[in-house]
GROMACS .gro file of C-alpha atoms in nm:
model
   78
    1UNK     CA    1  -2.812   1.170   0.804
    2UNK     CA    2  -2.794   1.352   0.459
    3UNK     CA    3  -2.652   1.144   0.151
    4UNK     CA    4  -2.299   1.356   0.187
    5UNK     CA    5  -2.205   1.228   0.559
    6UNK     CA    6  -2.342   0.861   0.482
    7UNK     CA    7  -2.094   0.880   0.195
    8UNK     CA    8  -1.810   0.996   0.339
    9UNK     CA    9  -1.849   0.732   0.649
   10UNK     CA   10  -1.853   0.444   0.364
   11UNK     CA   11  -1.558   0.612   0.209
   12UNK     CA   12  -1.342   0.620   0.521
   13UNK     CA   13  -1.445   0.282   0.604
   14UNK     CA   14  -1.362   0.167   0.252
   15UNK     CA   15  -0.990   0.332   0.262
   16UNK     CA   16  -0.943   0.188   0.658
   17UNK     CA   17  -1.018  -0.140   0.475
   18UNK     CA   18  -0.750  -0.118   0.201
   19UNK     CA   19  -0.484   0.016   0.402
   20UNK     CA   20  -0.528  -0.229   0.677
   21UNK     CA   21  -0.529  -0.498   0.360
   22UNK     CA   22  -0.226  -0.356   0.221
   23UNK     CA   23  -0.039  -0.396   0.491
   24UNK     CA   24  -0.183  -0.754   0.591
   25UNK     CA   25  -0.094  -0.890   0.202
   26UNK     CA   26   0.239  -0.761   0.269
   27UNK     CA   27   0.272  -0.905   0.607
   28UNK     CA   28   0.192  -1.255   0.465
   29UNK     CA   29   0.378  -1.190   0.107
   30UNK     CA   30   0.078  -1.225  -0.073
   31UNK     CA   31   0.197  -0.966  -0.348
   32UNK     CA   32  -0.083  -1.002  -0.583
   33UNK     CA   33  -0.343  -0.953  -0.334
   34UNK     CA   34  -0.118  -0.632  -0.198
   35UNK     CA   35  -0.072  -0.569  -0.589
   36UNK     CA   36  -0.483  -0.552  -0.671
   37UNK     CA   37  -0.540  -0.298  -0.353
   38UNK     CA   38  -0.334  -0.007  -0.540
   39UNK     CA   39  -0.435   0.174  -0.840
   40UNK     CA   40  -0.178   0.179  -1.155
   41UNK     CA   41  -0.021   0.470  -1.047
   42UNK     CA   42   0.051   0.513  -0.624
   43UNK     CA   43   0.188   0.858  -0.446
   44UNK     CA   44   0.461   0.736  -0.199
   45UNK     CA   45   0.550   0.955   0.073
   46UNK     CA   46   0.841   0.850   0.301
   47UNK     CA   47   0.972   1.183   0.384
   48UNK     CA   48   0.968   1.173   0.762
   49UNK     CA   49   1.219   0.871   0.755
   50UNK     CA   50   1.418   0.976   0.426
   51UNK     CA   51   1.357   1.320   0.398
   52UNK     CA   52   1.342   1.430   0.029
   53UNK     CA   53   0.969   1.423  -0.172
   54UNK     CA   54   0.710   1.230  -0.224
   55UNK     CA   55   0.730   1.002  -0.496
   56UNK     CA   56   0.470   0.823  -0.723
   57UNK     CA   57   0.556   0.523  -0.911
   58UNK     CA   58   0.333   0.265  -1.059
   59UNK     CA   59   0.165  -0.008  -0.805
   60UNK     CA   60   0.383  -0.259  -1.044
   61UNK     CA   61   0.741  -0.105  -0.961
   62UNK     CA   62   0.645  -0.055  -0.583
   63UNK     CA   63   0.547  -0.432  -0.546
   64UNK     CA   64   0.843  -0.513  -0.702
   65UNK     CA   65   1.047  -0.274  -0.444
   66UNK     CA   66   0.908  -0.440  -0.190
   67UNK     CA   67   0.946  -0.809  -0.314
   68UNK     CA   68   1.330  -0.756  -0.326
   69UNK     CA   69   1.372  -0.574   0.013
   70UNK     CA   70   1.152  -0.897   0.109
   71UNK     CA   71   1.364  -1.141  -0.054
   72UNK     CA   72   1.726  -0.996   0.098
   73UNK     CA   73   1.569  -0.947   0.473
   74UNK     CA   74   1.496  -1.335   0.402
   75UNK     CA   75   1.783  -1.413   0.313
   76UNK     CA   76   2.029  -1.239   0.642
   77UNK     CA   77   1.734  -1.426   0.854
   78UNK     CA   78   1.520  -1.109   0.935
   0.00000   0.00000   0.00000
C-alpha cells in the first residue's frame, strides 16, 4: 500500500470519527465537546430541506444556533 492510499484511509477514518462525534456531543448537549470538533469557521449546507445556499458561519455562532433550538424544543417537551 503506497503512502497516498494509507493516508487517505486514516483521513476518512479521522472525518467518520468527527462527524459521528459531532453528532453524539449534540445528542447528549455536550456543546463544548461538539464546539472543539469544528474549526473557527464551518460551511453549512442545508439546502435539500431549506433550499437556498450553503452557508458558513463560525463554529461559535452555529453552537449557539443550536443551543437555542435546544433550549425551546426543551422547553414545549420535545
Amino acid at each position: 500500500m503506497n503512502h497516498d492510499v494509507a493516508q487517505q484511509a486514516l483521513d476518512r477514518q479521522e472525518i467518520i470519527e468527527t462527524v459521528n462525534k459531532i453528532g453524539l456531543m449534540a445528542d447528549l448537549r455536550n456543546w463544548a465537546e461538539c464546539r472543539a470538533s469544528f474549526s473557527d469557521q464551518v460551511e453549512f449546507d442545508y439546502t435539500s430541506m431549506l433550499g437556498g445556499q450553503p452557508t458558513t458561519v463560525s463554529a461559535d455562532t452555529q453552537i449557539q444556533q443550536w443551543t437555542e433550538i435546544d433550549e425551546r424544543k426543551l422547553a414545549i417537551g420535545l
